[in-house]
Amino acid sequence: MTRVVPADAAGIAEAARIIRAGGLVAFPTETVYGLGADALSVRATAAIFRAKGRPAEDPLIVHLAALDELPRVARRVPAAARALAEAFWPGPLTLVLPKQPAVPPEVTAGLDTVGTRLPAHPVARALIAAAGTPIAAPSANLFARPSPTRPEHVLEDLGGRIDFVLDGGPTEVGLESTVVDLAHGRPRLLRPGGLPAEAIEAVLGQPLLGAPRPGERAGPQVAPGLLAVHYAPRTPLVLLTGNPAAARAALRDELRADLEQGRRVGLLLLEDDRDLVPDGVRAEPVGPWVDPATSAARLFDALRALDRAGLDLIYARDLADPSTGLGRALADRLRRAAHTRRRLE
Ligand code: TXA
Ligand code: MG
């Protein structure tokens, strides 16, 4: 049985006791729900990997309640990392830093670095402070499924597999944190996310190195979290990319053709496309092209809703300019979620 408890003072206090006792708690952050355990305990963090069905090669992010706790988990904090932490913490930014020996190798998948983050959500911060220990937490979904932005999503994936969910309602950002490697010289973007890369580059005063492409090797191991299919619904997702006007036209034609052939089709619906959706399509709205923050907050909920609808096929096109700001993170998640990608000229 999984208990879902309101994230009030009593709920947070009980969750903190569970963490201290070596248990698992799902809790809200400003990005997505995390599945937390005492980051300094091998046993507690091993249970995270079991509950999620997550491969041991995928390192966990260690969450802190305050910046002055960083030296507990990071052996060295380069000046660039300090500048980014001061500018963007608490917030949706994960800094990869040289790891302290106190952090078990199981948490970092054997790497000598650790991903660290100070979340902005008041419930997350109160929980970490009350637990009195850093909390290791991946997103609280089954491995390779869309990240959870509501407590219902956590239950959908992990109900019966974990003891406790702190219910803080829907999360605000909706996409996971931006991950930047500061442990290997020039800062490198490992995962676009809730904090736009441009904001980071403005503080650094130089461009970030790009992330390795999916499937490419980054140093000694495949860049974690960069598996080709990730965040994916179980229903096949067809993603139309490239020229937006051409993608829009192709979407209209494909939806018509599929309906004619009796297929049950769904659509991740950009507000701009309402006019072209024929009757009979199961549409899940996100935001308009010009407002990627709204689409980010809705993306994973919409994908899960479409996935529950018993469809043969789901269509999507890019939800914003894929080359800038939050559009980059949206484009990344859609490409990883897609089973088929078609590029329009
Ligand atoms: O917003 C978020 O980041 C959410 C909330 C719960 O904080 N967490 C999250 O965790 O998305 P997860 O485990 O789903 O993704 C964390 C990713 C890993 O897959 C990996 O790509 C990267 O962060 N990461 C963590 N530690 C790393 C390290 N030492 N070196 C390189 N990448 C690391
Ligand atoms: Mg995840």
Short mmCIF file of C-alpha atoms and ligand atoms in Angstrom, two decimals:
data_model
loop_
_atom_site.label_atom_id
_atom_site.label_comp_id
_atom_site.label_asym_id
_atom_site.label_seq_id
_atom_site.Cartn_x
_atom_site.Cartn_y
_atom_site.Cartn_z
CA MET A 1 0.00 0.00 0.00
CA THR A 2 1.23 3.44 -0.93
CA ARG A 3 0.04 6.28 1.29
CA VAL A 4 -0.58 9.70 -0.25
CA VAL A 5 -0.30 12.40 2.40
CA PRO A 6 -0.84 16.18 2.09
CA ALA A 7 2.44 18.11 2.11
CA ASP A 8 1.63 20.03 5.31
CA ALA A 9 3.87 20.28 8.39
CA ALA A 10 2.77 16.88 9.74
CA GLY A 11 3.19 15.18 6.37
CA ILE A 12 6.66 16.65 5.89
CA ALA A 13 7.71 15.63 9.42
CA GLU A 14 6.57 12.06 8.81
CA ALA A 15 8.31 11.95 5.42
CA ALA A 16 11.53 13.17 7.06
CA ARG A 17 11.30 10.35 9.65
CA ILE A 18 10.90 7.82 6.83
CA ILE A 19 13.98 9.21 5.05
CA ARG A 20 16.03 9.10 8.26
CA ALA A 21 14.93 5.49 8.80
CA GLY A 22 16.21 4.54 5.34
CA GLY A 23 12.85 4.54 3.52
CA LEU A 24 11.62 6.04 0.24
CA VAL A 25 9.45 9.13 -0.16
CA ALA A 26 8.10 10.67 -3.36
CA PHE A 27 7.99 14.46 -3.02
CA PRO A 28 7.31 17.52 -5.18
CA THR A 29 10.06 19.74 -6.55
CA GLU A 30 9.50 22.73 -8.83
CA THR A 31 10.47 20.58 -11.85
CA VAL A 32 8.96 17.10 -11.37
CA TYR A 33 8.25 14.74 -8.46
CA GLY A 34 11.36 13.06 -7.07
CA LEU A 35 11.74 9.65 -5.42
CA GLY A 36 13.93 10.42 -2.43
CA ALA A 37 16.15 8.50 -0.04
CA ASP A 38 19.05 9.32 2.29
CA ALA A 39 21.85 10.09 -0.19
CA LEU A 40 24.54 8.88 2.21
CA SER A 41 23.00 5.43 2.70
CA VAL A 42 23.85 2.60 0.29
CA ARG A 43 20.85 0.55 1.42
CA ALA A 44 18.33 3.36 1.14
CA THR A 45 19.48 4.46 -2.30
CA ALA A 46 19.59 0.85 -3.57
CA ALA A 47 15.83 0.74 -2.94
CA ILE A 48 15.36 3.68 -5.36
CA PHE A 49 16.89 1.69 -8.22
CA ARG A 50 14.72 -1.36 -7.37
CA ALA A 51 11.46 0.62 -7.14
CA LYS A 52 12.04 2.36 -10.47
CA GLY A 53 13.57 -0.57 -12.33
CA ARG A 54 16.43 1.83 -13.05
CA PRO A 55 19.77 0.54 -14.34
CA ALA A 56 22.64 0.93 -11.87
CA GLU A 57 24.66 2.89 -14.51
CA ASP A 58 22.33 5.90 -14.22
CA PRO A 59 23.57 8.28 -11.46
CA LEU A 60 21.20 10.02 -9.03
CA ILE A 61 21.02 13.75 -8.30
CA VAL A 62 21.75 14.69 -4.68
CA HIS A 63 19.39 17.39 -3.37
CA LEU A 64 20.45 19.88 -0.71
CA ALA A 65 18.52 22.29 1.52
CA ALA A 66 21.15 25.05 1.57
CA LEU A 67 24.21 26.15 -0.39
CA ASP A 68 26.52 25.76 2.61
CA GLU A 69 25.83 21.98 2.54
CA LEU A 70 27.52 21.68 -0.84
CA PRO A 71 30.96 20.79 0.61
CA ARG A 72 29.36 17.75 2.32
CA VAL A 73 28.89 16.13 -1.08
CA ALA A 74 31.24 18.01 -3.45
CA ARG A 75 35.01 17.75 -2.95
CA ARG A 76 35.75 20.84 -5.00
CA VAL A 77 33.54 23.71 -6.14
CA PRO A 78 35.11 25.53 -9.12
CA ALA A 79 34.50 29.27 -9.38
CA ALA A 80 32.13 28.78 -12.33
CA ALA A 81 30.02 26.37 -10.27
CA ARG A 82 29.86 28.80 -7.38
CA ALA A 83 28.76 31.58 -9.72
CA LEU A 84 25.99 29.41 -11.19
CA ALA A 85 24.82 28.24 -7.77
CA GLU A 86 24.68 31.82 -6.51
CA ALA A 87 22.78 32.94 -9.61
CA PHE A 88 20.27 30.10 -9.99
CA TRP A 89 19.89 28.15 -6.74
CA PRO A 90 17.37 27.37 -5.48
CA GLY A 91 16.11 26.39 -8.92
CA PRO A 92 16.01 23.91 -11.81
CA LEU A 93 19.78 23.56 -12.28
CA THR A 94 21.93 20.49 -11.48
CA LEU A 95 25.68 20.99 -11.16
CA VAL A 96 27.95 17.98 -11.71
CA LEU A 97 30.97 18.34 -9.42
CA PRO A 98 33.85 16.22 -8.07
CA LYS A 99 32.34 13.95 -5.43
CA GLN A 100 33.13 13.59 -1.75
CA PRO A 101 33.97 10.04 -0.63
CA ALA A 102 30.99 10.25 1.78
CA VAL A 103 28.66 9.91 -1.21
CA PRO A 104 28.42 6.16 -1.92
CA PRO A 105 29.57 5.06 -5.40
CA GLU A 106 26.16 3.40 -5.88
CA VAL A 107 24.55 6.87 -5.90
CA THR A 108 26.81 8.16 -8.67
CA ALA A 109 26.99 4.95 -10.73
CA GLY A 110 30.66 4.63 -9.87
CA LEU A 111 31.56 8.07 -11.29
CA ASP A 112 33.92 10.31 -9.33
CA THR A 113 31.44 13.15 -9.80
CA VAL A 114 28.08 13.91 -8.21
CA GLY A 115 25.07 15.77 -9.55
CA THR A 116 23.91 18.35 -6.99
CA ARG A 117 20.84 20.53 -6.86
CA LEU A 118 19.10 22.93 -4.48
CA PRO A 119 15.40 22.68 -5.39
CA ALA A 120 13.17 25.76 -5.14
CA HIS A 121 9.98 24.01 -4.03
CA PRO A 122 9.25 24.88 -0.38
CA VAL A 123 8.11 21.31 0.37
CA ALA A 124 11.32 19.83 -1.02
CA ARG A 125 13.45 22.27 0.94
CA ALA A 126 11.52 21.70 4.17
CA LEU A 127 11.78 17.93 3.73
CA ILE A 128 15.55 17.94 3.12
CA ALA A 129 16.13 20.29 6.06
CA ALA A 130 13.96 18.17 8.39
CA ALA A 131 15.64 14.94 7.26
CA GLY A 132 19.01 16.50 8.14
CA THR A 133 20.72 14.64 5.30
CA PRO A 134 21.12 15.24 1.57
CA ILE A 135 18.40 13.44 -0.39
CA ALA A 136 19.20 11.45 -3.53
CA ALA A 137 16.24 11.58 -5.89
CA PRO A 138 15.60 10.67 -9.50
CA SER A 139 12.28 11.51 -11.08
CA ALA A 140 9.57 9.38 -9.42
CA ASN A 141 8.54 7.40 -12.50
CA LEU A 142 9.23 3.87 -13.69
CA PHE A 143 12.42 3.77 -15.75
CA ALA A 144 12.02 5.30 -19.26
CA ARG A 145 8.46 6.56 -18.61
CA PRO A 146 7.46 10.25 -18.73
CA SER A 147 8.47 12.09 -15.55
CA PRO A 148 5.71 12.70 -12.99
CA THR A 149 4.36 16.21 -12.62
CA ARG A 150 1.41 15.21 -10.38
CA PRO A 151 1.03 12.81 -7.47
CA GLU A 152 -1.36 10.74 -9.63
CA HIS A 153 1.51 10.09 -12.05
CA VAL A 154 3.66 8.79 -9.20
CA LEU A 155 0.89 6.39 -8.18
CA GLU A 156 0.33 5.31 -11.78
CA ASP A 157 3.95 4.11 -11.98
CA LEU A 158 5.00 3.35 -8.41
CA GLY A 159 1.75 2.63 -6.54
CA GLY A 160 2.38 -0.45 -4.37
CA ARG A 161 6.15 -0.16 -4.92
CA ILE A 162 6.83 2.72 -2.49
CA ASP A 163 5.40 3.59 0.93
CA PHE A 164 4.83 7.30 0.89
CA VAL A 165 3.92 10.16 -1.47
CA LEU A 166 3.89 13.77 -0.27
CA ASP A 167 1.08 15.43 -2.23
CA GLY A 168 2.02 18.99 -3.18
CA GLY A 169 -0.23 19.22 -6.23
CA PRO A 170 1.05 19.73 -9.78
CA THR A 171 4.64 20.91 -10.25
CA GLU A 172 5.33 24.30 -11.76
CA VAL A 173 8.09 23.88 -14.34
CA GLY A 174 7.13 20.44 -15.62
CA LEU A 175 10.52 19.55 -17.15
CA GLU A 176 13.52 18.24 -15.24
CA SER A 177 16.47 20.40 -14.22
CA THR A 178 19.17 21.51 -16.65
CA VAL A 179 22.31 19.44 -15.98
CA VAL A 180 25.75 21.08 -16.39
CA ASP A 181 29.08 19.33 -15.93
CA LEU A 182 31.61 21.53 -14.10
CA ALA A 183 33.99 18.75 -13.10
CA HIS A 184 35.87 18.39 -16.38
CA GLY A 185 37.16 21.84 -17.35
CA ARG A 186 35.03 23.89 -19.71
CA PRO A 187 31.35 23.71 -18.61
CA ARG A 188 29.27 21.26 -20.65
CA LEU A 189 25.50 20.99 -21.04
CA LEU A 190 24.55 17.37 -20.32
CA ARG A 191 20.77 17.80 -20.36
CA PRO A 192 18.72 20.83 -21.45
CA GLY A 193 15.99 21.46 -18.87
CA GLY A 194 13.92 23.92 -16.91
CA LEU A 195 16.64 26.58 -16.81
CA PRO A 196 17.46 27.86 -20.33
CA ALA A 197 21.08 27.33 -21.42
CA GLU A 198 21.29 30.98 -22.52
CA ALA A 199 20.81 32.14 -18.92
CA ILE A 200 23.68 29.91 -17.81
CA GLU A 201 25.93 31.13 -20.62
CA ALA A 202 25.22 34.74 -19.66
CA VAL A 203 26.56 34.10 -16.14
CA LEU A 204 29.53 32.06 -17.37
CA GLY A 205 30.39 34.65 -20.01
CA GLN A 206 31.08 31.83 -22.50
CA PRO A 207 29.07 29.25 -24.47
CA LEU A 208 28.46 25.83 -22.93
CA LEU A 209 29.93 22.86 -24.72
CA GLY A 210 27.11 20.85 -26.26
CA ALA A 211 25.74 17.62 -24.89
CA PRO A 212 26.84 14.39 -26.54
CA ARG A 213 24.14 13.14 -28.94
CA PRO A 214 21.91 10.22 -27.90
CA GLY A 215 23.82 6.97 -28.26
CA GLU A 216 27.19 8.77 -28.44
CA ARG A 217 29.76 7.94 -25.81
CA ALA A 218 30.70 10.64 -23.32
CA GLY A 219 33.99 9.64 -21.82
CA PRO A 220 34.12 6.25 -20.10
CA GLN A 221 30.38 5.56 -20.23
CA VAL A 222 27.31 6.47 -22.25
CA ALA A 223 26.12 9.85 -21.01
CA PRO A 224 23.51 8.88 -18.43
CA GLY A 225 19.91 9.78 -19.18
CA LEU A 226 20.78 10.11 -22.85
CA LEU A 227 19.34 6.77 -23.88
CA ALA A 228 17.62 6.95 -27.25
CA VAL A 229 14.06 6.26 -26.06
CA HIS A 230 13.19 7.79 -22.72
CA TYR A 231 10.21 9.67 -21.29
CA ALA A 232 8.18 7.59 -23.73
CA PRO A 233 4.50 6.71 -23.76
CA ARG A 234 3.74 3.05 -24.50
CA THR A 235 1.62 4.06 -27.49
CA PRO A 236 3.77 4.78 -30.59
CA LEU A 237 4.49 8.50 -30.85
CA VAL A 238 5.16 10.04 -34.28
CA LEU A 239 7.00 13.37 -34.10
CA LEU A 240 6.97 15.83 -37.02
CA THR A 241 9.95 18.20 -36.92
CA GLY A 242 11.57 20.75 -39.22
CA ASN A 243 9.76 23.57 -41.01
CA PRO A 244 6.79 24.46 -38.74
CA ALA A 245 4.36 25.32 -41.59
CA ALA A 246 5.20 22.06 -43.38
CA ALA A 247 4.87 20.07 -40.14
CA ARG A 248 1.45 21.64 -39.55
CA ALA A 249 0.27 20.70 -43.05
CA ALA A 250 1.63 17.17 -42.75
CA LEU A 251 -0.10 16.78 -39.39
CA ARG A 252 -3.46 17.72 -40.89
CA ASP A 253 -3.04 15.25 -43.78
CA GLU A 254 -1.82 12.38 -41.61
CA LEU A 255 -4.62 12.77 -39.08
CA ARG A 256 -7.22 12.68 -41.90
CA ALA A 257 -5.63 9.65 -43.54
CA ASP A 258 -5.40 7.72 -40.26
CA LEU A 259 -9.02 8.45 -39.35
CA GLU A 260 -10.13 7.24 -42.78
CA GLN A 261 -8.35 3.98 -42.18
CA GLY A 262 -10.18 3.55 -38.90
CA ARG A 263 -7.17 4.17 -36.64
CA ARG A 264 -7.67 5.63 -33.19
CA VAL A 265 -5.35 8.63 -33.18
CA GLY A 266 -4.28 11.12 -30.56
CA LEU A 267 -2.55 14.47 -30.78
CA LEU A 268 -0.38 16.52 -28.47
CA LEU A 269 -2.20 19.69 -29.41
CA LEU A 270 -0.35 22.95 -29.82
CA GLU A 271 -2.86 25.76 -29.30
CA ASP A 272 -1.95 27.13 -32.74
CA ASP A 273 -3.27 23.92 -34.35
CA ARG A 274 -6.82 23.83 -32.96
CA ASP A 275 -8.24 24.82 -36.36
CA LEU A 276 -6.81 21.81 -38.18
CA VAL A 277 -7.93 18.95 -35.93
CA PRO A 278 -10.67 16.80 -37.47
CA ASP A 279 -13.47 15.37 -35.31
CA GLY A 280 -12.59 12.01 -33.86
CA VAL A 281 -9.01 12.86 -32.87
CA ARG A 282 -8.24 12.59 -29.16
CA ALA A 283 -6.45 15.90 -28.57
CA GLU A 284 -4.53 16.87 -25.38
CA PRO A 285 -3.83 20.61 -25.36
CA VAL A 286 -0.53 22.12 -24.29
CA GLY A 287 0.38 25.79 -24.83
CA PRO A 288 0.87 28.04 -27.85
CA TRP A 289 4.14 28.08 -29.86
CA VAL A 290 5.10 31.45 -28.34
CA ASP A 291 4.73 30.20 -24.74
CA PRO A 292 6.98 27.17 -24.16
CA ALA A 293 6.64 27.49 -20.36
CA THR A 294 2.96 26.54 -20.58
CA SER A 295 3.74 23.58 -22.83
CA ALA A 296 6.56 22.49 -20.49
CA ALA A 297 4.20 22.47 -17.51
CA ARG A 298 1.66 20.38 -19.47
CA LEU A 299 3.88 18.05 -21.54
CA PHE A 300 4.24 14.96 -19.37
CA ASP A 301 0.66 15.09 -18.07
CA ALA A 302 -0.62 15.30 -21.65
CA LEU A 303 1.58 12.40 -22.81
CA ARG A 304 0.35 10.24 -19.93
CA ALA A 305 -3.30 11.14 -20.63
CA LEU A 306 -2.89 10.21 -24.31
CA ASP A 307 -1.18 7.00 -23.30
CA ARG A 308 -4.16 5.98 -21.14
CA ALA A 309 -6.66 6.58 -23.94
CA GLY A 310 -6.19 3.26 -25.74
CA LEU A 311 -4.97 4.78 -29.02
CA ASP A 312 -3.13 3.20 -31.94
CA LEU A 313 -0.92 6.22 -32.56
CA ILE A 314 -0.06 9.61 -31.06
CA TYR A 315 1.11 12.58 -33.15
CA ALA A 316 3.11 15.59 -32.06
CA ARG A 317 5.12 18.35 -33.67
CA ASP A 318 7.66 20.66 -32.07
CA LEU A 319 5.93 22.85 -29.48
CA ALA A 320 8.28 25.84 -29.74
CA ASP A 321 11.47 26.93 -31.52
CA PRO A 322 13.72 23.91 -30.81
CA SER A 323 16.93 25.95 -30.98
CA THR A 324 16.46 28.32 -28.04
CA GLY A 325 15.32 28.69 -24.43
CA LEU A 326 12.85 26.15 -23.04
CA GLY A 327 12.15 25.12 -26.63
CA ARG A 328 15.44 23.20 -26.54
CA ALA A 329 14.38 21.14 -23.54
CA LEU A 330 10.93 20.52 -25.06
CA ALA A 331 12.54 19.38 -28.29
CA ASP A 332 14.90 17.07 -26.40
CA ARG A 333 12.08 15.38 -24.44
CA LEU A 334 9.88 14.99 -27.53
CA ARG A 335 12.73 13.42 -29.53
CA ARG A 336 13.43 10.94 -26.76
CA ALA A 337 9.72 10.14 -26.37
CA ALA A 338 9.19 9.58 -30.11
CA HIS A 339 9.20 6.12 -31.66
CA THR A 340 9.26 7.66 -35.17
CA ARG A 341 10.58 11.04 -36.23
CA ARG A 342 9.80 12.65 -39.58
CA ARG A 343 11.62 15.79 -40.64
CA LEU A 344 9.77 18.21 -42.94
CA GLU A 345 11.66 20.60 -45.23
O1 TXA B 1 14.58 18.11 -12.03
C1 TXA B 1 15.25 17.10 -11.80
O2 TXA B 1 16.45 17.03 -12.09
C2 TXA B 1 14.54 15.91 -11.15
C3 TXA B 1 14.11 16.34 -9.74
C4 TXA B 1 13.51 15.20 -8.97
O3 TXA B 1 15.20 16.91 -9.08
N1 TXA B 1 15.41 14.77 -11.09
C5 TXA B 1 15.73 14.06 -12.19
O4 TXA B 1 16.52 12.95 -11.92
O5 TXA B 1 15.35 14.32 -13.31
P1 TXA B 1 16.78 11.78 -12.96
O6 TXA B 1 17.50 10.75 -12.19
O7 TXA B 1 15.53 11.39 -13.61
O8 TXA B 1 17.80 12.39 -13.98
C6 TXA B 1 19.06 12.75 -13.49
C7 TXA B 1 20.06 12.79 -14.58
C8 TXA B 1 20.73 11.46 -14.85
O9 TXA B 1 20.03 10.61 -15.71
C9 TXA B 1 22.02 11.92 -15.45
O10 TXA B 1 21.80 12.20 -16.81
C10 TXA B 1 22.31 13.22 -14.74
O11 TXA B 1 21.15 13.63 -14.16
N2 TXA B 1 23.37 13.04 -13.73
C11 TXA B 1 23.25 12.84 -12.40
N3 TXA B 1 24.45 12.70 -11.82
C12 TXA B 1 25.36 12.81 -12.80
C13 TXA B 1 26.79 12.75 -12.85
N4 TXA B 1 27.53 12.54 -11.76
N5 TXA B 1 27.39 12.89 -14.05
C14 TXA B 1 26.66 13.11 -15.17
N6 TXA B 1 25.32 13.17 -15.19
C15 TXA B 1 24.68 13.03 -14.03
MG MG B 2 14.19 10.68 -14.88
#
